[in-house]
Tab-separated table of C-alpha atoms in Angstrom:
chain	number	residue	atom	x	y	z
A	255	HIS	CA	0.000	0.000	0.000
A	256	ASN	CA	2.929	2.349	-0.739
A	257	GLY	CA	3.398	3.624	2.809
A	258	ARG	CA	-0.266	4.603	3.284
A	259	PHE	CA	-2.021	3.392	6.414
A	260	ILE	CA	-5.263	1.889	5.118
A	261	ILE	CA	-8.099	0.639	7.317
A	262	SER	CA	-10.740	-1.382	5.483
A	263	ILE	CA	-14.185	-2.610	6.444
A	264	VAL	CA	-15.742	-5.200	4.111
A	265	GLY	CA	-19.317	-6.439	4.240
A	266	THR	CA	-22.879	-5.587	3.321
A	267	VAL	CA	-23.637	-2.059	4.506
A	268	SER	CA	-26.040	-2.682	7.360
A	269	TYR	CA	-26.687	-2.106	11.040
A	270	ARG	CA	-25.568	-5.677	11.742
A	271	LYS	CA	-22.120	-5.187	10.148
A	272	GLY	CA	-21.498	-1.978	12.100
A	273	GLN	CA	-20.214	0.482	9.492
A	274	ASP	CA	-21.997	3.198	11.507
A	275	ILE	CA	-19.855	2.340	14.538
A	276	LEU	CA	-16.709	2.999	12.503
A	277	ILE	CA	-18.074	6.278	11.143
A	278	ASP	CA	-19.046	7.455	14.641
A	279	ALA	CA	-15.480	6.661	15.708
A	280	PHE	CA	-13.999	9.101	13.161
A	281	ALA	CA	-14.702	12.170	15.315
A	282	LYS	CA	-13.129	10.484	18.345
A	283	ILE	CA	-9.772	9.737	16.702
A	284	PRO	CA	-7.247	12.556	17.212
A	285	LYS	CA	-7.386	14.744	14.117
A	286	GLU	CA	-3.678	14.469	13.386
A	287	ILE	CA	-3.971	10.656	13.356
A	288	PHE	CA	-7.309	10.545	11.512
A	289	ASN	CA	-5.826	12.606	8.680
A	290	GLU	CA	-2.984	10.088	8.263
A	291	ILE	CA	-5.348	7.134	7.756
A	292	GLU	CA	-7.213	6.157	4.594
A	293	PHE	CA	-10.533	4.437	5.301
A	294	HIS	CA	-11.948	2.037	2.691
A	295	ILE	CA	-15.597	0.967	3.041
A	296	ILE	CA	-16.535	-1.924	0.752
A	297	GLY	CA	-19.912	-3.596	0.427
A	298	SER	CA	-23.322	-3.574	-1.214
A	299	VAL	CA	-26.265	-1.846	0.440
A	300	ILE	CA	-28.831	-3.479	2.718
A	301	ASP	CA	-29.615	-0.663	5.150
A	302	LEU	CA	-30.434	2.707	3.549
A	303	GLU	CA	-29.977	4.597	6.806
A	304	VAL	CA	-26.466	3.232	7.304
A	305	VAL	CA	-25.426	3.841	3.681
A	306	GLU	CA	-26.602	7.460	3.987
A	307	LYS	CA	-24.161	7.817	6.853
A	308	VAL	CA	-21.419	6.159	4.788
A	309	ASN	CA	-22.016	8.435	1.790
A	310	ARG	CA	-22.051	11.532	3.996
A	311	ALA	CA	-18.742	10.538	5.628
A	312	ALA	CA	-17.162	9.905	2.217
A	313	LYS	CA	-18.380	13.290	0.974
A	314	GLU	CA	-17.102	15.191	4.007
A	315	ASN	CA	-13.704	13.449	4.298
A	316	CYS	CA	-11.326	13.006	1.361
A	317	ASN	CA	-9.627	10.095	3.156
A	318	VAL	CA	-12.868	8.069	3.408
A	319	LEU	CA	-13.618	6.040	0.261
A	320	TYR	CA	-16.830	4.096	-0.340
A	321	TYR	CA	-16.515	1.486	-3.105
A	322	GLY	CA	-20.020	0.043	-2.971
A	323	GLY	CA	-20.457	-3.605	-3.921
A	324	VAL	CA	-17.457	-5.130	-5.705
A	325	SER	CA	-16.524	-8.556	-7.073
A	326	ASN	CA	-14.881	-11.071	-4.767
A	327	ASP	CA	-11.577	-10.672	-6.637
A	328	ALA	CA	-11.709	-6.895	-6.179
A	329	ALA	CA	-12.535	-7.284	-2.483
A	330	ILE	CA	-9.568	-9.629	-2.007
A	331	ARG	CA	-7.303	-7.125	-3.742
A	332	LEU	CA	-8.521	-4.284	-1.515
A	333	ILE	CA	-8.067	-6.397	1.624
A	334	SER	CA	-4.524	-7.298	0.560
A	335	GLN	CA	-3.690	-3.594	0.268
A	336	SER	CA	-4.950	-2.860	3.787
A	337	SER	CA	-2.859	-2.170	6.860
A	338	LEU	CA	-5.735	-3.267	9.095
A	339	LEU	CA	-9.154	-4.860	8.598
A	340	VAL	CA	-11.849	-3.820	11.070
A	341	VAL	CA	-14.950	-5.950	11.751
A	342	PRO	CA	-17.197	-4.132	14.256
A	343	SER	CA	-20.171	-6.422	13.617
A	344	ARG	CA	-22.925	-6.434	16.193
A	345	ASP	CA	-23.699	-10.085	15.424
A	346	ASP	CA	-21.626	-12.282	13.125
A	347	PRO	CA	-20.927	-15.975	13.844
A	348	MET	CA	-17.955	-16.480	11.482
A	349	PRO	CA	-17.295	-13.696	8.936
A	350	VAL	CA	-15.558	-15.018	5.818
A	351	VAL	CA	-13.723	-11.705	5.452
A	352	ILE	CA	-11.714	-12.428	8.616
A	353	THR	CA	-10.551	-15.742	7.156
A	354	GLU	CA	-9.606	-13.996	3.907
A	355	ALA	CA	-7.596	-11.354	5.784
A	356	MET	CA	-5.780	-14.013	7.817
A	357	ILE	CA	-4.853	-15.901	4.645
A	358	LEU	CA	-3.403	-12.635	3.315
A	359	ARG	CA	-1.634	-11.970	6.647
A	360	VAL	CA	-3.548	-8.728	7.098
A	361	PRO	CA	-4.105	-7.968	10.829
A	362	VAL	CA	-7.718	-7.759	11.988
A	363	LEU	CA	-9.505	-5.775	14.688
A	364	ILE	CA	-12.837	-7.387	15.541
A	365	SER	CA	-15.725	-6.944	17.934
A	366	ASN	CA	-16.155	-9.311	20.863
A	367	THR	CA	-19.523	-10.356	19.387
A	368	VAL	CA	-17.895	-12.020	16.367
A	369	GLY	CA	-17.595	-15.810	16.614
A	370	THR	CA	-13.967	-15.763	15.469
A	371	ALA	CA	-13.084	-13.868	18.671
A	372	ASP	CA	-13.043	-17.213	20.489
A	373	LEU	CA	-9.976	-18.234	18.429
A	374	ILE	CA	-8.083	-14.993	19.057
A	375	LYS	CA	-5.380	-14.125	21.562
A	376	ASP	CA	-5.800	-10.372	21.735
A	377	GLY	CA	-2.661	-8.535	20.650
A	378	GLU	CA	-0.934	-11.732	19.552
A	379	ASN	CA	-2.725	-12.988	16.438
A	380	ALA	CA	-5.442	-10.307	16.085
A	381	PHE	CA	-7.125	-7.599	18.136
A	382	VAL	CA	-10.471	-7.781	19.935
A	383	LEU	CA	-12.491	-4.770	21.059
A	384	LYS	CA	-13.332	-4.816	24.762
A	385	GLU	CA	-16.648	-3.169	23.867
A	386	ASN	CA	-18.227	-2.838	20.457
A	387	THR	CA	-18.620	0.943	20.707
A	388	SER	CA	-17.332	3.893	18.704
A	389	ASP	CA	-15.288	5.008	21.738
A	390	ALA	CA	-13.536	1.652	22.049
A	391	LEU	CA	-12.996	1.444	18.286
A	392	ALA	CA	-11.515	4.965	18.114
A	393	GLU	CA	-9.200	4.151	21.020
A	394	SER	CA	-8.021	0.908	19.413
A	395	ILE	CA	-7.444	2.507	15.998
A	396	THR	CA	-5.448	5.317	17.624
A	397	ASN	CA	-3.337	2.860	19.599
A	398	LEU	CA	-2.741	0.534	16.649
A	399	TYR	CA	-1.705	3.422	14.402
A	400	GLN	CA	0.767	4.596	17.045
A	401	HIS	CA	2.216	1.061	17.236
A	402	ARG	CA	1.785	0.204	13.541
A	403	GLU	CA	5.263	-1.323	13.308
A	404	GLU	CA	3.911	-4.304	15.315
A	405	LEU	CA	1.029	-5.031	12.963
A	406	LYS	CA	3.018	-7.112	10.489
A	407	THR	CA	3.896	-9.677	13.172
A	408	VAL	CA	0.275	-9.887	14.335
A	409	GLY	CA	-0.872	-10.381	10.739
A	410	LYS	CA	1.620	-13.216	10.315
A	411	ASN	CA	0.398	-14.865	13.528
A	412	GLY	CA	-3.173	-14.498	12.274
A	413	TYR	CA	-2.306	-16.736	9.337
A	414	TYR	CA	-1.482	-19.539	11.788
A	415	VAL	CA	-4.991	-19.197	13.287
A	416	TYR	CA	-6.386	-19.768	9.793
A	417	ALA	CA	-4.101	-22.741	9.155
A	418	ARG	CA	-4.955	-24.392	12.477
A	419	TYR	CA	-8.676	-23.723	12.781
A	420	LEU	CA	-10.186	-22.366	9.559
A	421	SER	CA	-8.521	-24.067	6.580
A	422	ASP	CA	-10.364	-26.722	4.546
A	423	ASP	CA	-7.901	-29.388	5.698
A	424	SER	CA	-8.293	-28.622	9.403
A	425	PHE	CA	-12.075	-28.464	9.050
A	426	GLU	CA	-12.275	-31.868	7.352
A	427	LYS	CA	-10.072	-33.459	10.020
A	428	LYS	CA	-12.218	-32.031	12.827
A	429	ILE	CA	-15.462	-33.319	11.289
A	430	ILE	CA	-14.037	-36.830	10.868
A	431	LYS	CA	-12.599	-36.787	14.404
A	432	ILE	CA	-15.896	-35.682	15.963
A	433	PHE	CA	-17.942	-38.320	14.151
A	434	ASN	CA	-15.425	-41.086	14.797
A	435	GLU	CA	-15.382	-40.250	18.506
A	436	THR	CA	-19.183	-40.259	18.593
A	437	TYR	CA	-19.763	-43.428	16.590
A	438	LYS	CA	-17.252	-46.204	17.239
A	439	LYS	CA	-16.975	-48.638	14.327
A	440	ASP	CA	-16.862	-51.731	16.555
A	441	GLU	CA	-19.978	-50.660	18.441
A	442	ILE	CA	-21.899	-50.195	15.207
A	443	ILE	CA	-21.002	-53.685	14.000
A	444	GLU	CA	-21.680	-55.429	17.323
A	445	THR	CA	-24.980	-53.728	18.160
A	446	ASN	CA	-28.264	-53.712	16.339
A	447	ILE	CA	-29.418	-50.116	16.862
A	448	ASP	CA	-31.216	-48.538	13.909
A	449	ASN	CA	-29.530	-45.774	11.944
A	450	GLN	CA	-26.108	-45.717	13.613
A	451	VAL	CA	-23.473	-44.714	11.089
A	452	LEU	CA	-19.750	-44.057	10.888
A	453	LEU	CA	-18.335	-41.095	9.025
A	454	THR	CA	-15.426	-42.284	6.886
A	455	ASP	CA	-14.573	-39.233	4.827
A	456	ALA	CA	-15.424	-35.558	4.318
A	457	GLU	CA	-14.827	-33.716	1.085
A	458	MET	CA	-14.949	-29.929	0.713
A	459	LEU	CA	-16.988	-28.767	-2.277
A	460	SER	CA	-17.756	-25.256	-3.527
A	461	CYS	CA	-21.291	-25.515	-2.143
A	462	GLY	CA	-20.445	-27.141	1.183
A	463	ILE	CA	-19.248	-30.482	2.522
A	464	ARG	CA	-19.893	-33.973	1.117
A	465	LEU	CA	-19.965	-36.607	3.851
A	466	LEU	CA	-19.342	-40.341	3.257
A	467	PHE	CA	-20.788	-42.846	5.738
A	468	ILE	CA	-20.802	-46.626	6.232
A	469	CYS	CA	-23.448	-48.623	8.059
A	470	SER	CA	-23.700	-52.254	9.185
A	471	VAL	CA	-26.071	-54.374	7.065
A	472	ASN	CA	-27.746	-55.426	10.318
A	473	ASN	CA	-28.925	-51.880	10.917
A	474	VAL	CA	-31.675	-50.033	9.137
A	475	LEU	CA	-30.017	-47.515	6.855
A	476	LYS	CA	-31.541	-44.176	5.926
A	477	ILE	CA	-29.919	-41.847	3.402
A	478	TYR	CA	-30.741	-38.137	3.335
A	479	SER	CA	-30.608	-36.603	-0.134
A	480	ASP	CA	-32.181	-33.500	-1.670
A	481	GLY	CA	-34.544	-32.979	1.255
A	482	LYS	CA	-35.838	-36.580	1.362
A	483	TYR	CA	-35.053	-39.641	3.499
A	484	TYR	CA	-34.564	-42.939	1.621
A	485	HIS	CA	-35.041	-46.126	3.622
A	486	GLU	CA	-33.056	-49.342	3.232
A	487	GLU	CA	-35.566	-50.954	0.880
A	488	GLU	CA	-35.179	-48.023	-1.516
A	489	ILE	CA	-31.380	-48.405	-1.660
A	490	ASP	CA	-29.417	-50.840	-3.828
A	491	LYS	CA	-28.709	-53.814	-1.520
A	492	ASN	CA	-25.425	-54.537	-3.276
A	493	ASP	CA	-24.149	-51.114	-2.356
A	494	ILE	CA	-25.446	-50.873	1.178
A	495	GLN	CA	-22.051	-51.067	2.886
A	496	ILE	CA	-20.903	-47.698	1.547
A	497	GLN	CA	-23.324	-44.959	0.671
A	498	SER	CA	-22.974	-41.249	0.007
A	499	MET	CA	-24.963	-38.875	2.132
A	500	ASN	CA	-25.561	-35.815	-0.011
A	501	LYS	CA	-26.419	-33.487	2.813
A	502	PHE	CA	-24.553	-30.219	2.446
A	503	LEU	CA	-23.758	-28.150	5.482
A	504	LYS	CA	-23.748	-24.466	4.616
């Protein structure tokens, strides 16, 4: 980013994503620091009231840029150019944008109401707001700008959070481990309880996860596919030992 200090916020412009919290923080950042920062707001509109606030801030401040909705490739490029990604969401279980920033080794500052906060060691691999308020956000931005030489290390450590908890490979391993701990293969073979299954593989697809199960022939097997349950008599008996369960988890 050619020496510029760029703070980006990426997500649909809405009350839930908290762009208004960032804008309210502008007036609480010391003027001499605020003027040294370039703020990039990226996202399509959901909330007209919030986008009015965004447009007004962009009009009144030459260092506040609103891009509107952009393609995923453009969003990734803008994130990669950022010095810091802020996510002041009021409610957000697992924002994809945080994962994308961690992959790019861009440090993130997130609210304590974001699900990813549970994976974070504040100040080590990301930053977590003590309160999701404009005061707390302004204070954190001021402090991080004053100690901006430390951000590169935090961004690098953030990548390890992605690799350990959020990558496709780690996710697949966790799903298989959870199912294998829940359903022991020997117990399934030795008992005669209906519908017990063993997860044998998980494959990441663009639309979700494809799960592969096996089931003892002594048990009643039900396969879930396209919103319907298929009972054992509706399944090819020659292929009953290994069946695909086409249930995608979003």
